[in-house]
Amino acid sequence: MSDTDVVLGDLLAEGEELDGLVAGLAEEAWATPTPAEGWTIAHQIAHLAWTDERAAQAATDPAGFAAEVRKAAASPDTFVDEAAEVGAAQPPAELLRRWREGRERLRRVLAGQPAGTRLPWYGPSMSVASMATARLMETWAHGQDVADALGVRRAPTARLRHVARIGVRARGFAYAVRGLEPPAEEFRVELRAPGGELWTYGPEDAPQRVTGPALDFCLLVTQRAHRADVAVRAEGPDADRWLDIAQAFAGPPGQGRPPGGGSGVAPEDDGAPGPGPGDGRGVPETGTEADAGVASEGGARGAAGGPGGRPSVGGDGVAPEGAVARGTWGPA
């Protein structure tokens, strides 16, 4: 089984899990606010549907997608919100059907791409596996916002490895986007997976180290939880600084969620009541490329900067060492 097949299978499962949260909602429940300011559950699903549609268009209609990129460049601070508003205005049953059909079409389109295909995006082109990885990351992150809005605690899965890897590879970007020089040396990152195994990144003997549960790390780098509310630990001043600024999405620095305004997941996922939905922000809209650390989408809802903490979407680029370099278009 190829890497693309594996990621597409995980993307399918991630979408089905979120579908299970919203499928049985009463129509009025779709208007429930989420931690992303101004966005309801309907906005979250509408955004995912819209982005899946753009990804499929990038693979099947490059000229049409290029026109969409030009539209985005003309209104970089508003086009993500505008698309979400249009979708959120649809009747919930229609929106749900649109999202389901769109994500299934995207899966088929990506699965049918020839080996070595590069897909255009809002920045550099992306491999098929990387596009699927980015869609999984965003589905998980926006799904967390929906779960928070509903007061649901989701069980972490091995699919988090995709999100964790993006978070690690985007380390350099977190510094660069703040005008800081990234540390030259590699860090060691050791994350305890939901199944109990250890996911490791970087040299084993690196003095700068980050350790903790994979779930907590993913919540932190997608800015779904404040550092004070997760069990992620740093050894060394550079590693400690990174945890203060880490972000797995392209775009300007996000405000994140305040202490106690996290994901509703207790540190270590120990079953104790965690903080409830907060008023913080942190919805990623782009990931990094699975094989090269390329930012995928743009406009991390609420995580990216902009007036009132609203996202600013623009063109993503590639930074050395897998960091995400970003132009005017942002992530989730």
mmCIF file of C-alpha atoms in Angstrom:
data_model
loop_
_atom_site.group_PDB
_atom_site.id
_atom_site.type_symbol
_atom_site.label_atom_id
_atom_site.label_comp_id
_atom_site.label_asym_id
_atom_site.label_seq_id
_atom_site.Cartn_x
_atom_site.Cartn_y
_atom_site.Cartn_z
ATOM 1 C CA MET A 1 0.000 0.000 0.000
ATOM 2 C CA SER A 2 1.411 3.389 -1.001
ATOM 3 C CA ASP A 3 1.809 6.372 1.303
ATOM 4 C CA THR A 4 -1.007 8.066 -0.588
ATOM 5 C CA ASP A 5 -3.327 5.113 -0.013
ATOM 6 C CA VAL A 6 -2.558 5.160 3.709
ATOM 7 C CA VAL A 7 -3.214 8.877 4.069
ATOM 8 C CA LEU A 8 -6.389 8.701 1.996
ATOM 9 C CA GLY A 9 -7.666 5.904 4.217
ATOM 10 C CA ASP A 10 -6.970 7.984 7.301
ATOM 11 C CA LEU A 11 -8.572 11.046 5.707
ATOM 12 C CA LEU A 12 -11.700 8.998 5.011
ATOM 13 C CA ALA A 13 -11.838 7.841 8.627
ATOM 14 C CA GLU A 14 -11.297 11.367 9.959
ATOM 15 C CA GLY A 15 -14.166 12.707 7.876
ATOM 16 C CA GLU A 16 -16.470 9.892 8.954
ATOM 17 C CA GLU A 17 -15.739 10.563 12.626
ATOM 18 C CA LEU A 18 -16.654 14.234 12.283
ATOM 19 C CA ASP A 19 -19.691 13.276 10.202
ATOM 20 C CA GLY A 20 -20.862 11.189 13.141
ATOM 21 C CA LEU A 21 -20.810 14.271 15.371
ATOM 22 C CA VAL A 22 -22.987 16.407 13.120
ATOM 23 C CA ALA A 23 -25.205 13.941 11.247
ATOM 24 C CA GLY A 24 -27.823 13.695 13.968
ATOM 25 C CA LEU A 25 -27.879 17.335 15.018
ATOM 26 C CA ALA A 26 -31.169 19.183 15.073
ATOM 27 C CA GLU A 27 -31.294 21.992 12.546
ATOM 28 C CA GLU A 28 -30.990 24.676 15.211
ATOM 29 C CA ALA A 29 -27.878 23.032 16.658
ATOM 30 C CA TRP A 30 -25.942 23.884 13.516
ATOM 31 C CA ALA A 31 -26.030 27.489 14.711
ATOM 32 C CA THR A 32 -24.120 26.582 17.897
ATOM 33 C CA PRO A 33 -21.076 28.870 18.276
ATOM 34 C CA THR A 34 -17.634 27.249 18.194
ATOM 35 C CA PRO A 35 -14.391 28.534 19.753
ATOM 36 C CA ALA A 36 -13.540 30.265 16.458
ATOM 37 C CA GLU A 37 -15.019 33.725 16.871
ATOM 38 C CA GLY A 38 -18.009 34.291 14.623
ATOM 39 C CA TRP A 39 -18.103 30.720 13.367
ATOM 40 C CA THR A 40 -20.871 28.260 14.142
ATOM 41 C CA ILE A 41 -20.837 24.518 13.542
ATOM 42 C CA ALA A 42 -22.337 25.273 10.123
ATOM 43 C CA HIS A 43 -19.432 27.596 9.306
ATOM 44 C CA GLN A 44 -16.928 24.889 10.244
ATOM 45 C CA ILE A 45 -18.520 22.274 7.988
ATOM 46 C CA ALA A 46 -19.059 24.804 5.205
ATOM 47 C CA HIS A 47 -15.399 25.722 5.325
ATOM 48 C CA LEU A 48 -14.322 22.076 5.083
ATOM 49 C CA ALA A 49 -16.719 21.521 2.183
ATOM 50 C CA TRP A 50 -15.433 24.580 0.350
ATOM 51 C CA THR A 51 -11.779 23.648 0.813
ATOM 52 C CA ASP A 52 -12.365 20.063 -0.312
ATOM 53 C CA GLU A 53 -14.026 21.484 -3.426
ATOM 54 C CA ARG A 54 -11.043 23.732 -4.119
ATOM 55 C CA ALA A 55 -8.634 20.811 -3.662
ATOM 56 C CA ALA A 56 -10.598 18.670 -6.113
ATOM 57 C CA GLN A 57 -10.732 21.585 -8.533
ATOM 58 C CA ALA A 58 -6.954 21.978 -8.306
ATOM 59 C CA ALA A 59 -6.596 18.388 -9.515
ATOM 60 C CA THR A 60 -9.274 18.400 -12.204
ATOM 61 C CA ASP A 61 -9.543 21.987 -13.446
ATOM 62 C CA PRO A 62 -6.215 23.848 -13.042
ATOM 63 C CA ALA A 63 -7.428 26.838 -15.055
ATOM 64 C CA GLY A 64 -10.550 27.198 -12.936
ATOM 65 C CA PHE A 65 -8.501 26.853 -9.793
ATOM 66 C CA ALA A 66 -6.097 29.530 -11.013
ATOM 67 C CA ALA A 67 -9.084 31.864 -11.297
ATOM 68 C CA GLU A 68 -9.956 31.069 -7.670
ATOM 69 C CA VAL A 69 -6.409 31.923 -6.620
ATOM 70 C CA ARG A 70 -6.721 35.295 -8.323
ATOM 71 C CA LYS A 71 -9.988 35.937 -6.486
ATOM 72 C CA ALA A 72 -8.289 35.046 -3.206
ATOM 73 C CA ALA A 73 -5.415 37.410 -3.921
ATOM 74 C CA ALA A 74 -7.905 40.231 -4.529
ATOM 75 C CA SER A 75 -9.486 39.830 -1.071
ATOM 76 C CA PRO A 76 -7.017 37.891 1.086
ATOM 77 C CA ASP A 77 -8.530 38.970 4.394
ATOM 78 C CA THR A 78 -12.132 38.091 3.633
ATOM 79 C CA PHE A 79 -12.542 35.341 1.044
ATOM 80 C CA VAL A 80 -12.337 32.430 3.514
ATOM 81 C CA ASP A 81 -14.972 33.994 5.758
ATOM 82 C CA GLU A 82 -17.121 34.858 2.756
ATOM 83 C CA ALA A 83 -17.087 31.275 1.497
ATOM 84 C CA ALA A 84 -17.948 29.978 4.956
ATOM 85 C CA GLU A 85 -20.825 32.456 5.257
ATOM 86 C CA VAL A 86 -22.291 31.298 1.955
ATOM 87 C CA GLY A 87 -22.101 27.665 3.013
ATOM 88 C CA ALA A 88 -23.417 28.293 6.506
ATOM 89 C CA ALA A 89 -26.516 29.903 5.000
ATOM 90 C CA GLN A 90 -27.481 26.631 3.329
ATOM 91 C CA PRO A 91 -30.056 24.406 5.032
ATOM 92 C CA PRO A 92 -28.111 21.969 7.260
ATOM 93 C CA ALA A 93 -29.271 18.891 5.332
ATOM 94 C CA GLU A 94 -28.093 20.449 2.074
ATOM 95 C CA LEU A 95 -24.771 21.513 3.590
ATOM 96 C CA LEU A 96 -24.188 18.059 5.039
ATOM 97 C CA ARG A 97 -24.922 16.445 1.693
ATOM 98 C CA ARG A 98 -22.589 18.871 -0.058
ATOM 99 C CA TRP A 99 -19.752 18.117 2.376
ATOM 100 C CA ARG A 100 -20.234 14.363 2.084
ATOM 101 C CA GLU A 101 -20.308 14.409 -1.706
ATOM 102 C CA GLY A 102 -17.345 16.763 -1.873
ATOM 103 C CA ARG A 103 -15.067 14.788 0.384
ATOM 104 C CA GLU A 104 -15.905 11.536 -1.423
ATOM 105 C CA ARG A 105 -15.202 13.186 -4.770
ATOM 106 C CA LEU A 106 -11.901 14.521 -3.461
ATOM 107 C CA ARG A 107 -10.905 11.052 -2.245
ATOM 108 C CA ARG A 108 -11.632 9.551 -5.665
ATOM 109 C CA VAL A 109 -9.853 12.353 -7.487
ATOM 110 C CA LEU A 110 -6.715 12.082 -5.360
ATOM 111 C CA ALA A 111 -6.684 8.288 -5.545
ATOM 112 C CA GLY A 112 -6.798 8.486 -9.337
ATOM 113 C CA GLN A 113 -3.817 10.797 -9.776
ATOM 114 C CA PRO A 114 -0.744 9.313 -11.503
ATOM 115 C CA ALA A 115 2.358 8.734 -9.414
ATOM 116 C CA GLY A 116 4.487 11.855 -9.112
ATOM 117 C CA THR A 117 1.622 14.280 -9.777
ATOM 118 C CA ARG A 118 1.983 17.760 -8.321
ATOM 119 C CA LEU A 119 -1.188 19.700 -7.641
ATOM 120 C CA PRO A 120 -1.414 23.505 -7.805
ATOM 121 C CA TRP A 121 -2.379 25.267 -4.605
ATOM 122 C CA TYR A 122 -2.373 28.709 -3.015
ATOM 123 C CA GLY A 123 1.409 28.819 -3.224
ATOM 124 C CA PRO A 124 3.751 26.043 -4.358
ATOM 125 C CA SER A 125 2.401 22.850 -5.841
ATOM 126 C CA MET A 126 1.875 19.835 -3.600
ATOM 127 C CA SER A 127 2.187 16.077 -3.916
ATOM 128 C CA VAL A 128 -1.012 14.057 -3.752
ATOM 129 C CA ALA A 129 -0.060 12.535 -0.386
ATOM 130 C CA SER A 130 0.678 15.995 0.969
ATOM 131 C CA MET A 131 -2.684 17.358 -0.159
ATOM 132 C CA ALA A 132 -4.419 14.451 1.573
ATOM 133 C CA THR A 133 -2.330 14.985 4.716
ATOM 134 C CA ALA A 134 -3.241 18.655 4.816
ATOM 135 C CA ARG A 135 -6.934 17.860 4.380
ATOM 136 C CA LEU A 136 -6.718 15.380 7.244
ATOM 137 C CA MET A 137 -5.054 17.919 9.514
ATOM 138 C CA GLU A 138 -7.705 20.505 8.803
ATOM 139 C CA THR A 139 -10.552 18.033 9.202
ATOM 140 C CA TRP A 140 -9.184 16.988 12.590
ATOM 141 C CA ALA A 141 -8.645 20.557 13.767
ATOM 142 C CA HIS A 142 -12.008 21.915 12.665
ATOM 143 C CA GLY A 143 -13.547 18.740 14.001
ATOM 144 C CA GLN A 144 -12.071 19.608 17.386
ATOM 145 C CA ASP A 145 -13.832 22.948 17.246
ATOM 146 C CA VAL A 146 -17.116 21.167 16.550
ATOM 147 C CA ALA A 147 -16.494 18.710 19.373
ATOM 148 C CA ASP A 148 -15.720 21.581 21.741
ATOM 149 C CA ALA A 149 -18.927 23.337 20.743
ATOM 150 C CA LEU A 150 -20.910 20.185 21.495
ATOM 151 C CA GLY A 151 -19.037 19.365 24.701
ATOM 152 C CA VAL A 152 -17.853 16.059 23.245
ATOM 153 C CA ARG A 153 -14.550 14.423 24.194
ATOM 154 C CA ARG A 154 -13.113 12.621 21.165
ATOM 155 C CA ALA A 155 -10.895 9.587 21.649
ATOM 156 C CA PRO A 156 -7.461 10.233 20.071
ATOM 157 C CA THR A 157 -6.403 7.894 17.267
ATOM 158 C CA ALA A 158 -3.214 6.945 15.461
ATOM 159 C CA ARG A 159 -4.249 9.380 12.724
ATOM 160 C CA LEU A 160 -2.734 12.095 14.891
ATOM 161 C CA ARG A 161 0.680 11.054 13.571
ATOM 162 C CA HIS A 162 -0.032 13.123 10.474
ATOM 163 C CA VAL A 163 -0.818 16.226 12.514
ATOM 164 C CA ALA A 164 2.168 15.674 14.796
ATOM 165 C CA ARG A 165 4.571 15.362 11.898
ATOM 166 C CA ILE A 166 3.319 18.589 10.382
ATOM 167 C CA GLY A 167 3.757 20.317 13.733
ATOM 168 C CA VAL A 168 7.348 19.135 14.046
ATOM 169 C CA ARG A 169 8.304 20.012 10.488
ATOM 170 C CA ALA A 170 6.801 23.496 10.738
ATOM 171 C CA ARG A 171 9.078 24.435 13.644
ATOM 172 C CA GLY A 172 11.225 26.801 11.604
ATOM 173 C CA PHE A 173 8.191 28.629 10.269
ATOM 174 C CA ALA A 174 6.933 29.407 13.766
ATOM 175 C CA TYR A 175 10.107 31.417 14.298
ATOM 176 C CA ALA A 176 10.295 32.938 10.828
ATOM 177 C CA VAL A 177 6.712 34.227 10.843
ATOM 178 C CA ARG A 178 7.560 36.160 14.006
ATOM 179 C CA GLY A 179 10.739 37.624 12.546
ATOM 180 C CA LEU A 180 12.915 35.342 14.675
ATOM 181 C CA GLU A 181 15.915 33.272 13.666
ATOM 182 C CA PRO A 182 15.153 29.565 14.046
ATOM 183 C CA PRO A 183 17.702 27.561 16.054
ATOM 184 C CA ALA A 184 20.137 25.826 13.724
ATOM 185 C CA GLU A 185 20.271 22.576 15.647
ATOM 186 C CA GLU A 186 17.623 19.910 15.398
ATOM 187 C CA PHE A 187 15.346 19.156 18.329
ATOM 188 C CA ARG A 188 14.382 15.770 19.690
ATOM 189 C CA VAL A 189 10.623 15.285 19.914
ATOM 190 C CA GLU A 190 9.204 12.224 21.675
ATOM 191 C CA LEU A 191 5.430 11.851 21.714
ATOM 192 C CA ARG A 192 3.410 9.121 23.359
ATOM 193 C CA ALA A 193 0.930 7.875 20.783
ATOM 194 C CA PRO A 194 -2.678 7.016 21.660
ATOM 195 C CA GLY A 195 -1.738 3.334 21.419
ATOM 196 C CA GLY A 196 1.132 3.706 23.876
ATOM 197 C CA GLU A 197 4.033 3.561 21.414
ATOM 198 C CA LEU A 198 6.532 6.391 21.034
ATOM 199 C CA TRP A 199 6.654 8.637 17.983
ATOM 200 C CA THR A 200 10.103 10.171 17.693
ATOM 201 C CA TYR A 201 11.604 12.914 15.550
ATOM 202 C CA GLY A 202 15.148 14.295 15.457
ATOM 203 C CA PRO A 203 18.468 13.065 16.859
ATOM 204 C CA GLU A 204 18.216 10.939 19.975
ATOM 205 C CA ASP A 205 21.052 12.850 21.653
ATOM 206 C CA ALA A 206 19.777 16.371 20.872
ATOM 207 C CA PRO A 207 19.988 18.602 23.988
ATOM 208 C CA GLN A 208 16.816 20.478 23.046
ATOM 209 C CA ARG A 209 13.913 18.110 23.707
ATOM 210 C CA VAL A 210 10.107 18.089 23.713
ATOM 211 C CA THR A 211 8.114 15.263 25.260
ATOM 212 C CA GLY A 212 4.478 14.537 26.029
ATOM 213 C CA PRO A 213 1.282 12.931 24.767
ATOM 214 C CA ALA A 214 0.788 13.175 21.008
ATOM 215 C CA LEU A 215 -2.748 14.464 21.497
ATOM 216 C CA ASP A 216 -1.581 17.329 23.682
ATOM 217 C CA PHE A 217 1.159 18.229 21.204
ATOM 218 C CA CYS A 218 -1.323 18.288 18.328
ATOM 219 C CA LEU A 219 -3.732 20.468 20.285
ATOM 220 C CA LEU A 220 -0.880 22.844 21.066
ATOM 221 C CA VAL A 221 0.538 23.187 17.541
ATOM 222 C CA THR A 222 -2.916 23.671 16.027
ATOM 223 C CA GLN A 223 -3.610 26.247 18.759
ATOM 224 C CA ARG A 224 -6.607 24.347 20.064
ATOM 225 C CA ALA A 225 -5.267 24.458 23.618
ATOM 226 C CA HIS A 226 -3.039 26.768 25.637
ATOM 227 C CA ARG A 227 0.369 25.505 26.652
ATOM 228 C CA ALA A 228 -0.608 25.683 30.318
ATOM 229 C CA ASP A 229 -3.398 23.186 29.678
ATOM 230 C CA VAL A 230 -1.383 20.438 28.001
ATOM 231 C CA ALA A 231 1.185 17.953 29.301
ATOM 232 C CA VAL A 232 3.902 18.828 26.791
ATOM 233 C CA ARG A 233 7.298 19.524 28.351
ATOM 234 C CA ALA A 234 10.506 21.128 27.080
ATOM 235 C CA GLU A 235 14.135 20.577 28.023
ATOM 236 C CA GLY A 236 16.429 23.395 26.968
ATOM 237 C CA PRO A 237 15.743 27.106 26.419
ATOM 238 C CA ASP A 238 15.229 26.819 22.664
ATOM 239 C CA ALA A 239 12.727 23.987 23.014
ATOM 240 C CA ASP A 240 10.940 25.938 25.725
ATOM 241 C CA ARG A 241 10.689 28.983 23.483
ATOM 242 C CA TRP A 242 9.367 26.888 20.611
ATOM 243 C CA LEU A 243 6.453 25.598 22.668
ATOM 244 C CA ASP A 244 5.414 29.183 23.317
ATOM 245 C CA ILE A 245 5.165 29.951 19.601
ATOM 246 C CA ALA A 246 4.549 26.580 17.919
ATOM 247 C CA GLN A 247 2.025 26.493 15.095
ATOM 248 C CA ALA A 248 1.368 23.794 12.522
ATOM 249 C CA PHE A 249 -0.506 26.055 10.134
ATOM 250 C CA ALA A 250 0.634 28.636 7.650
ATOM 251 C CA GLY A 251 -0.276 32.219 8.248
ATOM 252 C CA PRO A 252 0.606 34.953 10.705
ATOM 253 C CA PRO A 253 0.979 34.087 14.397
ATOM 254 C CA GLY A 254 -2.294 33.011 15.901
ATOM 255 C CA GLN A 255 -3.651 34.251 19.200
ATOM 256 C CA GLY A 256 -4.490 30.723 20.251
ATOM 257 C CA ARG A 257 -6.791 29.951 23.132
ATOM 258 C CA PRO A 258 -6.400 31.407 26.584
ATOM 259 C CA PRO A 259 -5.483 29.273 29.616
ATOM 260 C CA GLY A 260 -8.490 27.210 30.571
ATOM 261 C CA GLY A 261 -10.052 27.826 27.161
ATOM 262 C CA GLY A 262 -8.686 24.706 25.566
ATOM 263 C CA SER A 263 -10.075 21.657 23.907
ATOM 264 C CA GLY A 264 -11.978 19.995 26.684
ATOM 265 C CA VAL A 265 -9.252 17.330 26.809
ATOM 266 C CA ALA A 266 -7.497 16.958 30.123
ATOM 267 C CA PRO A 267 -3.685 16.747 30.092
ATOM 268 C CA GLU A 268 -2.484 13.202 29.502
ATOM 269 C CA ASP A 269 -6.091 12.408 28.484
ATOM 270 C CA ASP A 270 -6.513 10.912 31.938
ATOM 271 C CA GLY A 271 -10.286 11.011 31.884
ATOM 272 C CA ALA A 272 -10.536 13.922 34.294
ATOM 273 C CA PRO A 273 -12.801 16.782 33.262
ATOM 274 C CA GLY A 274 -10.877 19.091 31.009
ATOM 275 C CA PRO A 275 -11.443 22.746 30.270
ATOM 276 C CA GLY A 276 -14.588 23.425 28.320
ATOM 277 C CA PRO A 277 -14.895 25.319 25.079
ATOM 278 C CA GLY A 278 -13.161 28.643 25.384
ATOM 279 C CA ASP A 279 -13.234 31.872 23.502
ATOM 280 C CA GLY A 280 -9.751 31.372 22.140
ATOM 281 C CA ARG A 281 -8.967 30.741 18.532
ATOM 282 C CA GLY A 282 -6.882 28.251 16.670
ATOM 283 C CA VAL A 283 -8.319 26.658 13.617
ATOM 284 C CA PRO A 284 -5.653 25.646 11.147
ATOM 285 C CA GLU A 285 -6.455 25.813 7.516
ATOM 286 C CA THR A 286 -3.310 24.565 6.056
ATOM 287 C CA GLY A 287 -0.862 21.987 6.940
ATOM 288 C CA THR A 288 2.615 21.318 5.775
ATOM 289 C CA GLU A 289 3.505 18.964 3.036
ATOM 290 C CA ALA A 290 4.032 15.450 4.278
ATOM 291 C CA ASP A 291 7.233 14.959 2.338
ATOM 292 C CA ALA A 292 8.609 18.492 2.188
ATOM 293 C CA GLY A 293 6.965 20.561 4.860
ATOM 294 C CA VAL A 294 4.908 22.630 2.452
ATOM 295 C CA ALA A 295 1.984 24.572 3.816
ATOM 296 C CA SER A 296 -1.153 23.332 2.268
ATOM 297 C CA GLU A 297 -4.067 25.577 2.554
ATOM 298 C CA GLY A 298 -4.395 29.021 3.970
ATOM 299 C CA GLY A 299 -6.501 30.898 6.383
ATOM 300 C CA ALA A 300 -6.249 29.041 9.669
ATOM 301 C CA ARG A 301 -9.569 30.071 10.994
ATOM 302 C CA GLY A 302 -9.011 32.114 14.088
ATOM 303 C CA ALA A 303 -5.430 30.944 14.368
ATOM 304 C CA ALA A 304 -4.098 33.298 11.798
ATOM 305 C CA GLY A 305 -3.820 36.936 12.629
ATOM 306 C CA GLY A 306 -5.757 39.804 11.254
ATOM 307 C CA PRO A 307 -8.341 42.206 12.642
ATOM 308 C CA GLY A 308 -9.964 40.851 15.733
ATOM 309 C CA GLY A 309 -7.963 37.663 15.512
ATOM 310 C CA ARG A 310 -9.657 36.704 12.297
ATOM 311 C CA PRO A 311 -7.721 34.674 9.759
ATOM 312 C CA SER A 312 -5.675 36.185 7.010
ATOM 313 C CA VAL A 313 -5.304 33.847 4.089
ATOM 314 C CA GLY A 314 -2.725 34.039 1.371
ATOM 315 C CA GLY A 315 -0.071 32.168 -0.574
ATOM 316 C CA ASP A 316 1.922 29.478 1.160
ATOM 317 C CA GLY A 317 5.505 28.688 0.364
ATOM 318 C CA VAL A 318 8.206 26.307 1.435
ATOM 319 C CA ALA A 319 10.869 27.106 3.981
ATOM 320 C CA PRO A 320 14.103 25.206 4.623
ATOM 321 C CA GLU A 321 14.000 22.163 6.872
ATOM 322 C CA GLY A 322 10.348 21.636 6.216
ATOM 323 C CA ALA A 323 9.185 24.926 7.676
ATOM 324 C CA VAL A 324 6.246 26.606 6.064
ATOM 325 C CA ALA A 325 7.001 29.871 4.339
ATOM 326 C CA ARG A 326 3.955 31.989 3.754
ATOM 327 C CA GLY A 327 3.031 34.828 1.496
ATOM 328 C CA THR A 328 -0.258 36.662 1.750
ATOM 329 C CA TRP A 329 -2.527 33.652 1.967
ATOM 330 C CA GLY A 330 -2.905 31.711 5.161
ATOM 331 C CA PRO A 331 -4.016 28.189 6.622
ATOM 332 C CA ALA A 332 -6.089 25.110 8.916
#
